PDB file as gemmi writes it, atoms N, CA and C in Angstrom:
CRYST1    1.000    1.000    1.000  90.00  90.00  90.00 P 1                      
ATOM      1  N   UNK A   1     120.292-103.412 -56.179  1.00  0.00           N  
ATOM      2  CA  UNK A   1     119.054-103.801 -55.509  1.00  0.00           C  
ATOM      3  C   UNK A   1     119.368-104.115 -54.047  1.00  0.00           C  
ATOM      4  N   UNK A   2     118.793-103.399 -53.234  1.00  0.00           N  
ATOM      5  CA  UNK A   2     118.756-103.864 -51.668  1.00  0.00           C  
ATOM      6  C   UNK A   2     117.815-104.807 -50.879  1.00  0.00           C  
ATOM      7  N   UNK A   3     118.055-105.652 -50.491  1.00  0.00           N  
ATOM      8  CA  UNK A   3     117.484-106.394 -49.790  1.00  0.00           C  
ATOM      9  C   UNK A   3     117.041-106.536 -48.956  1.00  0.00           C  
ATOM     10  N   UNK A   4     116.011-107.093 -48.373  1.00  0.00           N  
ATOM     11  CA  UNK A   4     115.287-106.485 -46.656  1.00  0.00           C  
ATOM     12  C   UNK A   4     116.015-107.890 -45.782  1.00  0.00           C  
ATOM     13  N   UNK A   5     116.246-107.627 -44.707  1.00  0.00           N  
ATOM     14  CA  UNK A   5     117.017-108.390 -43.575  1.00  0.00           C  
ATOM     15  C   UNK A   5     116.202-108.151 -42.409  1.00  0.00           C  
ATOM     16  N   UNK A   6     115.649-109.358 -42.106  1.00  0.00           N  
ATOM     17  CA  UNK A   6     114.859-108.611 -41.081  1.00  0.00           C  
ATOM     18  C   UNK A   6     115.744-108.733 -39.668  1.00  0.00           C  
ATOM     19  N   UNK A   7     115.309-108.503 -38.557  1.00  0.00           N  
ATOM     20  CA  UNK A   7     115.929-108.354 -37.444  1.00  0.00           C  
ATOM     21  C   UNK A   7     116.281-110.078 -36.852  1.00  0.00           C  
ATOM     22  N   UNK A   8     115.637-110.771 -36.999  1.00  0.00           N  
ATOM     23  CA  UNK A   8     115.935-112.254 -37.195  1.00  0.00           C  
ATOM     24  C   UNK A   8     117.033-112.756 -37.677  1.00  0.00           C  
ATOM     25  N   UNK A   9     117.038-112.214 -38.815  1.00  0.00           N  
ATOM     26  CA  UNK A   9     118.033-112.997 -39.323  1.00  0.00           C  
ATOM     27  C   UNK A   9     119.183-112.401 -39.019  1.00  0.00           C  
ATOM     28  N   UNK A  10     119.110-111.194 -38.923  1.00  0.00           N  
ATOM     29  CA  UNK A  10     120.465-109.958 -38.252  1.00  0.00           C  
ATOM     30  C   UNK A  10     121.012-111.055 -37.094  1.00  0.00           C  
ATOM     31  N   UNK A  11     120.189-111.084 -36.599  1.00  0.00           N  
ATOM     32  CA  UNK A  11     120.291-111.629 -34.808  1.00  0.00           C  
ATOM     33  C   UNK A  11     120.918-112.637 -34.705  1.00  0.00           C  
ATOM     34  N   UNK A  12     120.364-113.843 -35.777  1.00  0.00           N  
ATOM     35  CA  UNK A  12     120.717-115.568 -36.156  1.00  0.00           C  
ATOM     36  C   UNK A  12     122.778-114.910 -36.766  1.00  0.00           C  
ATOM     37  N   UNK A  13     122.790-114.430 -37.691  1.00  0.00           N  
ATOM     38  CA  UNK A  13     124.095-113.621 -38.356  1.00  0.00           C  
ATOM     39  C   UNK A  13     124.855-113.386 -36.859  1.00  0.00           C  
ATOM     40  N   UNK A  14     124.547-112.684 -36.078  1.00  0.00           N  
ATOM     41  CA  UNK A  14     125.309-112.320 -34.999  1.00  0.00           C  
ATOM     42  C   UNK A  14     125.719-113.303 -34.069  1.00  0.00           C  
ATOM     43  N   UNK A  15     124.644-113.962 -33.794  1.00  0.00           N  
ATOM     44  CA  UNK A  15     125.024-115.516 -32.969  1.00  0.00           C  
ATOM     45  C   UNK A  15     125.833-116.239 -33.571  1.00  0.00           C  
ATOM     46  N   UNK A  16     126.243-116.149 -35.173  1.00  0.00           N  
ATOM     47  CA  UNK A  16     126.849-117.208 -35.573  1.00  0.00           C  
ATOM     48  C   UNK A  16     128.306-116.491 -35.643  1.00  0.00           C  
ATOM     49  N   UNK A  17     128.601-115.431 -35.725  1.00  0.00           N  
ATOM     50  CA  UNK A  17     129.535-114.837 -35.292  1.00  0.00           C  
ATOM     51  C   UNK A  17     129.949-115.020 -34.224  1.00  0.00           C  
ATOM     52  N   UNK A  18     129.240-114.996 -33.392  1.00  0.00           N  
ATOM     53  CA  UNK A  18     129.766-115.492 -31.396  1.00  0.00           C  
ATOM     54  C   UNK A  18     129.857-116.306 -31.560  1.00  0.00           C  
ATOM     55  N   UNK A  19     129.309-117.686 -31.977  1.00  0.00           N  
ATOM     56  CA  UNK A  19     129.658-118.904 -31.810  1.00  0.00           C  
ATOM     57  C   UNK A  19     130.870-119.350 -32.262  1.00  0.00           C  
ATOM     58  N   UNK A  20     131.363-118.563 -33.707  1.00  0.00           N  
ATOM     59  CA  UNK A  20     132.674-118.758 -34.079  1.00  0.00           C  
ATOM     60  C   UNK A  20     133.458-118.280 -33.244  1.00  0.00           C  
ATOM     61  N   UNK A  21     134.109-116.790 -32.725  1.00  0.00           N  
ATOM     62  CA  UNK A  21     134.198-116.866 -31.272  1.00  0.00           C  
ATOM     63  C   UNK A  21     134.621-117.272 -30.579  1.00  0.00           C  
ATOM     64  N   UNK A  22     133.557-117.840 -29.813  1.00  0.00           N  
ATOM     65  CA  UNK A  22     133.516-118.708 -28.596  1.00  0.00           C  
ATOM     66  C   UNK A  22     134.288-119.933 -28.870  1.00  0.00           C  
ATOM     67  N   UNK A  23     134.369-120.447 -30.165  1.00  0.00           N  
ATOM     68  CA  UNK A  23     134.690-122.116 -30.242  1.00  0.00           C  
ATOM     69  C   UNK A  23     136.067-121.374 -30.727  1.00  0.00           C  
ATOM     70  N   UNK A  24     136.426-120.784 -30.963  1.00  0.00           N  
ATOM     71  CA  UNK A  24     138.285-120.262 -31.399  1.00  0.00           C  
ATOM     72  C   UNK A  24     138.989-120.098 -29.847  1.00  0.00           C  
ATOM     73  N   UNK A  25     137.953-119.279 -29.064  1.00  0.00           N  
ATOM     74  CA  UNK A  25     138.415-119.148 -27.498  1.00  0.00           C  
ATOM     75  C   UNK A  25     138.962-120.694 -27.338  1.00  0.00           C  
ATOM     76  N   UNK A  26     138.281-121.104 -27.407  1.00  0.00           N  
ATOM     77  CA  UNK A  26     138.082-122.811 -26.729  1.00  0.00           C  
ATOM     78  C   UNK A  26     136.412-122.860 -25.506  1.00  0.00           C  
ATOM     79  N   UNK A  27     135.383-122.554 -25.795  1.00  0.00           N  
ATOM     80  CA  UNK A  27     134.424-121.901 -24.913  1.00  0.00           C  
ATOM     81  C   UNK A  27     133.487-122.487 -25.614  1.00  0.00           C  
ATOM     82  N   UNK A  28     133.600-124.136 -25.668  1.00  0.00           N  
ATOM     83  CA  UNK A  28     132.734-125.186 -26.749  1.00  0.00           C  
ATOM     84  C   UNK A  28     131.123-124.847 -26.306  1.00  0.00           C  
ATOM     85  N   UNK A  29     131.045-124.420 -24.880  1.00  0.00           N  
ATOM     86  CA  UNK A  29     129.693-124.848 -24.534  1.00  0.00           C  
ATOM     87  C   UNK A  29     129.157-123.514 -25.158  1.00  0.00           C  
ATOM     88  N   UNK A  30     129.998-122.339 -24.696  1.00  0.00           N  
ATOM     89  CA  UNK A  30     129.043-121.424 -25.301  1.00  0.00           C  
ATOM     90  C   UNK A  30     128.763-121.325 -26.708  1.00  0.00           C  
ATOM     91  N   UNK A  31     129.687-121.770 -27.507  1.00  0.00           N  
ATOM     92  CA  UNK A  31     129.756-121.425 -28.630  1.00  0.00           C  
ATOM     93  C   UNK A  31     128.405-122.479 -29.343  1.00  0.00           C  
ATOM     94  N   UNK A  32     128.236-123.721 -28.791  1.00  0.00           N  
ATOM     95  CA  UNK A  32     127.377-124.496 -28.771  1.00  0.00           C  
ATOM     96  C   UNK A  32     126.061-123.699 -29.083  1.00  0.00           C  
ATOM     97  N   UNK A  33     126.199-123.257 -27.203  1.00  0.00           N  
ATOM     98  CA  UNK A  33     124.553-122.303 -26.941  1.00  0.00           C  
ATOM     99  C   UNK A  33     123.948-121.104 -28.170  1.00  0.00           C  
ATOM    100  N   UNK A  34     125.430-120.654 -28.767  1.00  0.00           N  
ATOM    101  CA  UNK A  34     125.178-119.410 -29.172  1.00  0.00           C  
ATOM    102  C   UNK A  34     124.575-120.252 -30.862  1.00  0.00           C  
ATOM    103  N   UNK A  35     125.196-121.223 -31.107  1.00  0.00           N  
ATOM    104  CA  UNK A  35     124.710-121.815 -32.577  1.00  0.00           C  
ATOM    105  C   UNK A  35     123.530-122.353 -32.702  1.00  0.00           C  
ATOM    106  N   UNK A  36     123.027-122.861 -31.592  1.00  0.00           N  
ATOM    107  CA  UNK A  36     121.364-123.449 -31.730  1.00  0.00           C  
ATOM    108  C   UNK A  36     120.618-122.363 -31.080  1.00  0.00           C  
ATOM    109  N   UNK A  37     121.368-121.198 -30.709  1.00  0.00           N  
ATOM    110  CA  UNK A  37     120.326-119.695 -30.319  1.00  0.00           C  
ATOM    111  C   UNK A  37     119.993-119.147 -31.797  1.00  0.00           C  
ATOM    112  N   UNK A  38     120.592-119.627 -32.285  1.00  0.00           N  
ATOM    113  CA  UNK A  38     121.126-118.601 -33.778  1.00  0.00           C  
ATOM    114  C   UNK A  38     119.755-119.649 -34.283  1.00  0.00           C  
ATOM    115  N   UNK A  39     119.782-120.717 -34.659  1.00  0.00           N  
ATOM    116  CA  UNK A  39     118.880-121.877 -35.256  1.00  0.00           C  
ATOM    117  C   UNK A  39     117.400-121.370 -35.097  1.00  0.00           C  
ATOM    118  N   UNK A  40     117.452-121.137 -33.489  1.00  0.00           N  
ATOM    119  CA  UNK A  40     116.018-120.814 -33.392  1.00  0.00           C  
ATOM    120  C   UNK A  40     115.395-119.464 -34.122  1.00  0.00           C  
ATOM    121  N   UNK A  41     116.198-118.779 -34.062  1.00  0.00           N  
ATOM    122  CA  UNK A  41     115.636-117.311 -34.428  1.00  0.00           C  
ATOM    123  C   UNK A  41     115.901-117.445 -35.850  1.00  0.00           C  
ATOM    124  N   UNK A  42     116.230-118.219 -36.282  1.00  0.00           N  
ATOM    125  CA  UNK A  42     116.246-118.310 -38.052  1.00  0.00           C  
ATOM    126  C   UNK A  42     114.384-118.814 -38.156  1.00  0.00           C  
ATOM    127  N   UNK A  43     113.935-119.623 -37.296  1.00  0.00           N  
ATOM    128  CA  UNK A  43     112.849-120.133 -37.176  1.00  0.00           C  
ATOM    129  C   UNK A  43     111.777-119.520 -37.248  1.00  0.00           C  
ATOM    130  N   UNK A  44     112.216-117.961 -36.803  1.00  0.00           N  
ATOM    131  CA  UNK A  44     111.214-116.867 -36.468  1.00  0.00           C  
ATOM    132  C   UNK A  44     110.480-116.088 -38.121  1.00  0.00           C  
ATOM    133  N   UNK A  45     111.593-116.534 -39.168  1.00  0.00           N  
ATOM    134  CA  UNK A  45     111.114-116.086 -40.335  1.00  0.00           C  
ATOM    135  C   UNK A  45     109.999-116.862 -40.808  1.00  0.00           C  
ATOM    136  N   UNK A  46     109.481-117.576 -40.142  1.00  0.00           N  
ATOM    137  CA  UNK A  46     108.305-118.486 -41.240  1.00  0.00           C  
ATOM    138  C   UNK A  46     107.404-118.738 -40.198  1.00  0.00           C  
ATOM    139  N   UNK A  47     107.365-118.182 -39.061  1.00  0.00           N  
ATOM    140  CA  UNK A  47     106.292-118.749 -37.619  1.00  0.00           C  
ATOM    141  C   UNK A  47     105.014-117.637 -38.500  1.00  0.00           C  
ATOM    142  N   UNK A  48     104.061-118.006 -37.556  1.00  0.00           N  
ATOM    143  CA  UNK A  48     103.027-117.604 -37.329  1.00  0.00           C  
ATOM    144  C   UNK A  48     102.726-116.489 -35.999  1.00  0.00           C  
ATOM    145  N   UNK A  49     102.908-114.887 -36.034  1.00  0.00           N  
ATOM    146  CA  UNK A  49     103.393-114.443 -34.710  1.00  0.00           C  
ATOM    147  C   UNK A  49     101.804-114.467 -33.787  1.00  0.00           C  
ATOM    148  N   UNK A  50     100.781-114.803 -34.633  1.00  0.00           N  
ATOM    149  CA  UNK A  50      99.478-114.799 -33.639  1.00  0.00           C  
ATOM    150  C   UNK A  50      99.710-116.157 -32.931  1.00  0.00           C  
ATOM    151  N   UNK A  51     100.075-117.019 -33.192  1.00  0.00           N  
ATOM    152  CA  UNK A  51     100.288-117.963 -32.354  1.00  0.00           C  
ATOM    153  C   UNK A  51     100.784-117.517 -30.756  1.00  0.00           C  
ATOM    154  N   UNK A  52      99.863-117.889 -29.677  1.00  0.00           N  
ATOM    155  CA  UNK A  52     100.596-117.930 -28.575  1.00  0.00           C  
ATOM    156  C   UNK A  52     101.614-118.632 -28.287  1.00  0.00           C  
ATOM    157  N   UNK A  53     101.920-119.588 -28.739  1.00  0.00           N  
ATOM    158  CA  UNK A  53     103.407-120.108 -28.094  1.00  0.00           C  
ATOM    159  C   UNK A  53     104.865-119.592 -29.173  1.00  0.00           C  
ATOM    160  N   UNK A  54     104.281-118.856 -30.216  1.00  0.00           N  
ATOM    161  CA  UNK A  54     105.205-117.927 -30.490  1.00  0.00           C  
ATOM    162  C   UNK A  54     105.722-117.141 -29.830  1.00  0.00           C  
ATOM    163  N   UNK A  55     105.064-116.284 -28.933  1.00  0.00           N  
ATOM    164  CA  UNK A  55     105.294-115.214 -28.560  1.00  0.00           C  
ATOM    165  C   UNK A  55     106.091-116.151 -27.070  1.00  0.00           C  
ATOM    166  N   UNK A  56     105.796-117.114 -26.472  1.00  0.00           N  
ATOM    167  CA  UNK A  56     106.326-117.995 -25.348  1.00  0.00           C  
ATOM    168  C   UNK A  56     108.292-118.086 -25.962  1.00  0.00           C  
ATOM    169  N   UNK A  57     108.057-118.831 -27.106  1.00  0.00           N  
ATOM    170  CA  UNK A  57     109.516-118.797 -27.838  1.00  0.00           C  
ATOM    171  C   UNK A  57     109.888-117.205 -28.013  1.00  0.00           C  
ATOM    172  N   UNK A  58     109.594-116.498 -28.354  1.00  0.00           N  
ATOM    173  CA  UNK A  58     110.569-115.212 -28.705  1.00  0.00           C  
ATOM    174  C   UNK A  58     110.586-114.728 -27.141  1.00  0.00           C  
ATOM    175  N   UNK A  59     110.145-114.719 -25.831  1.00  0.00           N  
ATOM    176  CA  UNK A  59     110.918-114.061 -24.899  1.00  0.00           C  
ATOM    177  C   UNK A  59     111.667-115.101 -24.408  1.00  0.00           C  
ATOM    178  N   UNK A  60     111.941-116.775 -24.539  1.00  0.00           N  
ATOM    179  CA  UNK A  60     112.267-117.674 -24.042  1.00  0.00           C  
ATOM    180  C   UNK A  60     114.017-117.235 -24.658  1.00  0.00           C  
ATOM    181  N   UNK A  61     113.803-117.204 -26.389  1.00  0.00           N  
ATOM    182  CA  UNK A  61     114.893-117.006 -26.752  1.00  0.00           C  
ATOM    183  C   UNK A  61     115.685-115.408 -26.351  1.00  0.00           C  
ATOM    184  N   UNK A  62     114.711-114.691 -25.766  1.00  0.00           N  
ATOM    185  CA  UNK A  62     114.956-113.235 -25.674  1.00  0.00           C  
ATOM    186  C   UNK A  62     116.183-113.429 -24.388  1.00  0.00           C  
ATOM    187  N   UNK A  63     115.299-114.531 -23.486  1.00  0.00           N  
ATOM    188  CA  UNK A  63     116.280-114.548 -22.358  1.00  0.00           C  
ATOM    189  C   UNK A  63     117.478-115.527 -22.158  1.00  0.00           C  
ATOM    190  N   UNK A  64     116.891-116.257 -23.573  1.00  0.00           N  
ATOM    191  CA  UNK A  64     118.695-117.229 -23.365  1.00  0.00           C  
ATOM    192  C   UNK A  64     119.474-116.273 -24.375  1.00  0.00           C  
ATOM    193  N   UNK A  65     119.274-115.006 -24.918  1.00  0.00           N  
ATOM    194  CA  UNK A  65     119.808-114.252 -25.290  1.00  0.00           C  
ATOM    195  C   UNK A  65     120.757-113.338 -24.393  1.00  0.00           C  
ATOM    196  N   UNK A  66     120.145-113.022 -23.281  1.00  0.00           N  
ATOM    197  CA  UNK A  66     120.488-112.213 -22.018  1.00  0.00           C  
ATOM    198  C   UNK A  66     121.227-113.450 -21.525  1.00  0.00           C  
ATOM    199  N   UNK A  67     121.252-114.523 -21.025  1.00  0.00           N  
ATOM    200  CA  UNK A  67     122.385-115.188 -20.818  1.00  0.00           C  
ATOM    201  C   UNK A  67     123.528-115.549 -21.166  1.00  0.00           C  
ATOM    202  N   UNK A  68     123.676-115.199 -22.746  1.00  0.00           N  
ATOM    203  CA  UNK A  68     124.691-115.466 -23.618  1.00  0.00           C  
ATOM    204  C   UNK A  68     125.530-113.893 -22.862  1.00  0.00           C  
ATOM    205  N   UNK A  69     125.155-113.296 -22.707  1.00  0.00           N  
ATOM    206  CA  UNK A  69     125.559-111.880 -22.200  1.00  0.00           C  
ATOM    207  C   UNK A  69     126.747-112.122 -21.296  1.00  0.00           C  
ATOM    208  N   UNK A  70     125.896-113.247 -20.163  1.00  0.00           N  
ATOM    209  CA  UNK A  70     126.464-113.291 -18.986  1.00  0.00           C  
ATOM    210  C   UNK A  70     127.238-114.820 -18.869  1.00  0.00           C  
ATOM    211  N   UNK A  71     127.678-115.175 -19.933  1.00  0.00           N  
ATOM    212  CA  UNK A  71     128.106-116.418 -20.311  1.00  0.00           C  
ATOM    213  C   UNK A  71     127.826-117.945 -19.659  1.00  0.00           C  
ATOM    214  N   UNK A  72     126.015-117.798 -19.403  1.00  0.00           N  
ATOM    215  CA  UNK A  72     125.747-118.782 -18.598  1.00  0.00           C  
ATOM    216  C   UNK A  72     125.386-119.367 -19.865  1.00  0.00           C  
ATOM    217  N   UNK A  73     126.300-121.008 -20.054  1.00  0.00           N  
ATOM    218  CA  UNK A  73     125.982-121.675 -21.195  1.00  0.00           C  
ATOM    219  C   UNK A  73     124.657-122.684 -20.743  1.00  0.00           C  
ATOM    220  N   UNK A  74     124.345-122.875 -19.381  1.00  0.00           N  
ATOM    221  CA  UNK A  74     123.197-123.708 -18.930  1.00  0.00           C  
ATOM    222  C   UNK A  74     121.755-123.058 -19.106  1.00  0.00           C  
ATOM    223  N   UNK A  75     121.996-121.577 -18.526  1.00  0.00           N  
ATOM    224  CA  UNK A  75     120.883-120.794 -18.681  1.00  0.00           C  
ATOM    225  C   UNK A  75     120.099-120.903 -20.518  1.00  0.00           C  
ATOM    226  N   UNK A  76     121.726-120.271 -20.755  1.00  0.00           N  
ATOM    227  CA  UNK A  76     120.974-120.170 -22.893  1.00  0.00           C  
ATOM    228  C   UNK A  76     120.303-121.429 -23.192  1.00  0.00           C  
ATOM    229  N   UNK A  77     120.827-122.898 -22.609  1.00  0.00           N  
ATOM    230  CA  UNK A  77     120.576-124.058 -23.308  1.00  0.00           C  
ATOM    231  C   UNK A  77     118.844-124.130 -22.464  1.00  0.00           C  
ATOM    232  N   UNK A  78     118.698-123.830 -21.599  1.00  0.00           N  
ATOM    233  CA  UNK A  78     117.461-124.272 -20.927  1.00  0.00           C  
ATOM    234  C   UNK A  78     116.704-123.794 -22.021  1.00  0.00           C  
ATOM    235  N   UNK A  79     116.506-121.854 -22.043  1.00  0.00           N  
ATOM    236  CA  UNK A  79     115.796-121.636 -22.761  1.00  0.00           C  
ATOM    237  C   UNK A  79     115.507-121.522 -24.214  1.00  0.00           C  
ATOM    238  N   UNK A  80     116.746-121.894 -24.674  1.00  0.00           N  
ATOM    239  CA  UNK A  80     116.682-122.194 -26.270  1.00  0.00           C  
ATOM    240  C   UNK A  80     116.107-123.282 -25.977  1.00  0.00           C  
ATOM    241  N   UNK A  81     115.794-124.421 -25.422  1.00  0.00           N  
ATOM    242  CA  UNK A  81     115.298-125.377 -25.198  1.00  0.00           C  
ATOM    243  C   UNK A  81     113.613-125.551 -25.478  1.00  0.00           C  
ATOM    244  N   UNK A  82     113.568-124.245 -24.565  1.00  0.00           N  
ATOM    245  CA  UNK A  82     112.072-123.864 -24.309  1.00  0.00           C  
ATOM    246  C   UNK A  82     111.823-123.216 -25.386  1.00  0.00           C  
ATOM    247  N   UNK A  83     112.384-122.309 -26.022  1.00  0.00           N  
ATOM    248  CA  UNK A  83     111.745-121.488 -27.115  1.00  0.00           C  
ATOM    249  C   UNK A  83     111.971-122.959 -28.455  1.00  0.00           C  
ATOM    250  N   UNK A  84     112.562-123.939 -28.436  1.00  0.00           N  
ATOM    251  CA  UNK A  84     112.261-124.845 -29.592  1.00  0.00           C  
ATOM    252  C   UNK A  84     111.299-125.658 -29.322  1.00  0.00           C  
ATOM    253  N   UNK A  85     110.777-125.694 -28.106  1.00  0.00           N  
ATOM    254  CA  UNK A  85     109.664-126.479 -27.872  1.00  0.00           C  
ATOM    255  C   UNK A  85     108.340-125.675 -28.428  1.00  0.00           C  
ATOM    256  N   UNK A  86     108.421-124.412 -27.592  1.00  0.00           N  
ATOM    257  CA  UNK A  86     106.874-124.025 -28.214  1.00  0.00           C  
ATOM    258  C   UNK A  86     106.967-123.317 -29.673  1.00  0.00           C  
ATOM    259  N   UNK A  87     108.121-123.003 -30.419  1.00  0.00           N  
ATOM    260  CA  UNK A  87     107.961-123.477 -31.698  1.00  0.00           C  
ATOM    261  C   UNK A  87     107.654-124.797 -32.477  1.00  0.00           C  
ATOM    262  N   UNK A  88     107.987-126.001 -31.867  1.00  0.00           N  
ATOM    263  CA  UNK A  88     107.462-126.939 -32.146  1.00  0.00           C  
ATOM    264  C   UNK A  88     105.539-127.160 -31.643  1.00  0.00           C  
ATOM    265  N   UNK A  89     105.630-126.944 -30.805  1.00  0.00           N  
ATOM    266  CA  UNK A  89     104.227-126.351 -30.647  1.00  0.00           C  
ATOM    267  C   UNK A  89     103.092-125.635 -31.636  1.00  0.00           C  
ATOM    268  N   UNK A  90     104.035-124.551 -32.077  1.00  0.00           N  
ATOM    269  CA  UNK A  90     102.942-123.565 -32.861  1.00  0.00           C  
ATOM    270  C   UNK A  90     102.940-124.320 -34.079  1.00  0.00           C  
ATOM    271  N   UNK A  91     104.219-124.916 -34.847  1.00  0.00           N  
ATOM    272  CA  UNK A  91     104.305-125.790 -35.777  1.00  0.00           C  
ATOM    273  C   UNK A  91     103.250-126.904 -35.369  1.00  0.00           C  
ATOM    274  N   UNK A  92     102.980-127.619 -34.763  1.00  0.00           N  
ATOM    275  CA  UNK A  92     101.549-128.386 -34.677  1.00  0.00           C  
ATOM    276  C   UNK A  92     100.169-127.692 -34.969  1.00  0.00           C  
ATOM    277  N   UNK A  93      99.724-126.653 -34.146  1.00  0.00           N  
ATOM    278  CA  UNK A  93      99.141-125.690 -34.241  1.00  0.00           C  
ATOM    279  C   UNK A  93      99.035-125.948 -35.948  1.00  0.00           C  
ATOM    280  N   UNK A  94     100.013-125.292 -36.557  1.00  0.00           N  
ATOM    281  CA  UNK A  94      99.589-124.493 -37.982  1.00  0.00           C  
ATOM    282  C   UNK A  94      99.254-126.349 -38.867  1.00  0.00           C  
ATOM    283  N   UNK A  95     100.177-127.298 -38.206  1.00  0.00           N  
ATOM    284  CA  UNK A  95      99.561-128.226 -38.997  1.00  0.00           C  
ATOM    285  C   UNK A  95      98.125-128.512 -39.404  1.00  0.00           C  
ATOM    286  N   UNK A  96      97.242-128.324 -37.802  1.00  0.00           N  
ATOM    287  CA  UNK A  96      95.935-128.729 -37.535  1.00  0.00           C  
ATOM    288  C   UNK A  96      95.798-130.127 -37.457  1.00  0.00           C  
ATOM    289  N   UNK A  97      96.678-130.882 -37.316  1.00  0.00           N  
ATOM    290  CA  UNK A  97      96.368-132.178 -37.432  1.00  0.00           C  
ATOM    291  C   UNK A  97      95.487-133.275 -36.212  1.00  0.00           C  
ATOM    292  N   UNK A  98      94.352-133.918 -36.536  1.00  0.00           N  
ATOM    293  CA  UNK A  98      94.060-134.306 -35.539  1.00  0.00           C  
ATOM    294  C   UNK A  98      94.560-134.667 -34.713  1.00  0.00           C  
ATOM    295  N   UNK A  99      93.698-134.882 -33.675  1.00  0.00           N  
ATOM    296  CA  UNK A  99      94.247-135.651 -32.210  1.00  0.00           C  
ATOM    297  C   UNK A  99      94.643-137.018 -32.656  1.00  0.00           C  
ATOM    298  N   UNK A 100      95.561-137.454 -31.655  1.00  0.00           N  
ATOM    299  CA  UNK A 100      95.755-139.371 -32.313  1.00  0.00           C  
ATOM    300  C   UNK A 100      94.823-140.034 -31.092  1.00  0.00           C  
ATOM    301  N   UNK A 101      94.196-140.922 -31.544  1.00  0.00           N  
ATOM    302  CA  UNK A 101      92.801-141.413 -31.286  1.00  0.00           C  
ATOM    303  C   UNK A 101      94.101-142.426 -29.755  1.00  0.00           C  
ATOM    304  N   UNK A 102      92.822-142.227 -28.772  1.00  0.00           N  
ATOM    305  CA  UNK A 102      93.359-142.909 -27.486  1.00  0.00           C  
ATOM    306  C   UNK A 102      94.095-144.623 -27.751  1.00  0.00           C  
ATOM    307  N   UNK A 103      94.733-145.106 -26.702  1.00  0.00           N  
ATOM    308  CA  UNK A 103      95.168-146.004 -26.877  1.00  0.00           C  
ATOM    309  C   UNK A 103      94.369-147.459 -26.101  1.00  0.00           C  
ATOM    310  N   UNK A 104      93.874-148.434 -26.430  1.00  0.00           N  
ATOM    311  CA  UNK A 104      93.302-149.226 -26.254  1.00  0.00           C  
ATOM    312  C   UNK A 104      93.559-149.947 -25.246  1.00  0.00           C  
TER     313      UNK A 104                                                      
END                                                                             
């Protein structure tokens, strides 16, 4: 029986490969960047892709992807940063949960 893999998780698999890697080099930061790059795009299996701040996270992570390239460990961390935010975002979103009533 074959199993479907989607490109996500391929991707998350590959980062965690670099990150091992990187941390054998001695290259803590990248290897860092490359393990919570990997985190996010595991994230991508259960989002909601009509969500707009989905689509904000997948080029956010697209481009701390392209930094891992160029071994800027500040660049990846900004935007893995950003792409876990507006996944945390769309995750509100799908909650629906009200507003929290003003503060007195």
């Amino acid at each position: 029986m074959t199993t479907h893999v989607s490109l996500y998780r391929l991707t998350a698999r590959e980062l965690a490969q670099l990150a091992d890697t990187e941390e054998a080099a001695g290259h803590y930061h990248l290897a860092k960047a490359a393990a919570e790059l990997g985190l996010v795009y595991l994230k991508f299996e259960t989002v909601d892709f009509a969500n707009a701040h989905v689509g904000k996270a997948l080029e956010a992570a697209e481009k701390a992807r392209e930094n891992l390239m160029y071994e800027d460990a500040v660049g990846v961390t900004s935007d893995t940063s950003r792409a876990r935010l507006h996944l945390s975002l769309a995750e509100l979103d799908a909650a629906d949960l009200p507003a929290p009533a003003p503060a007195r």
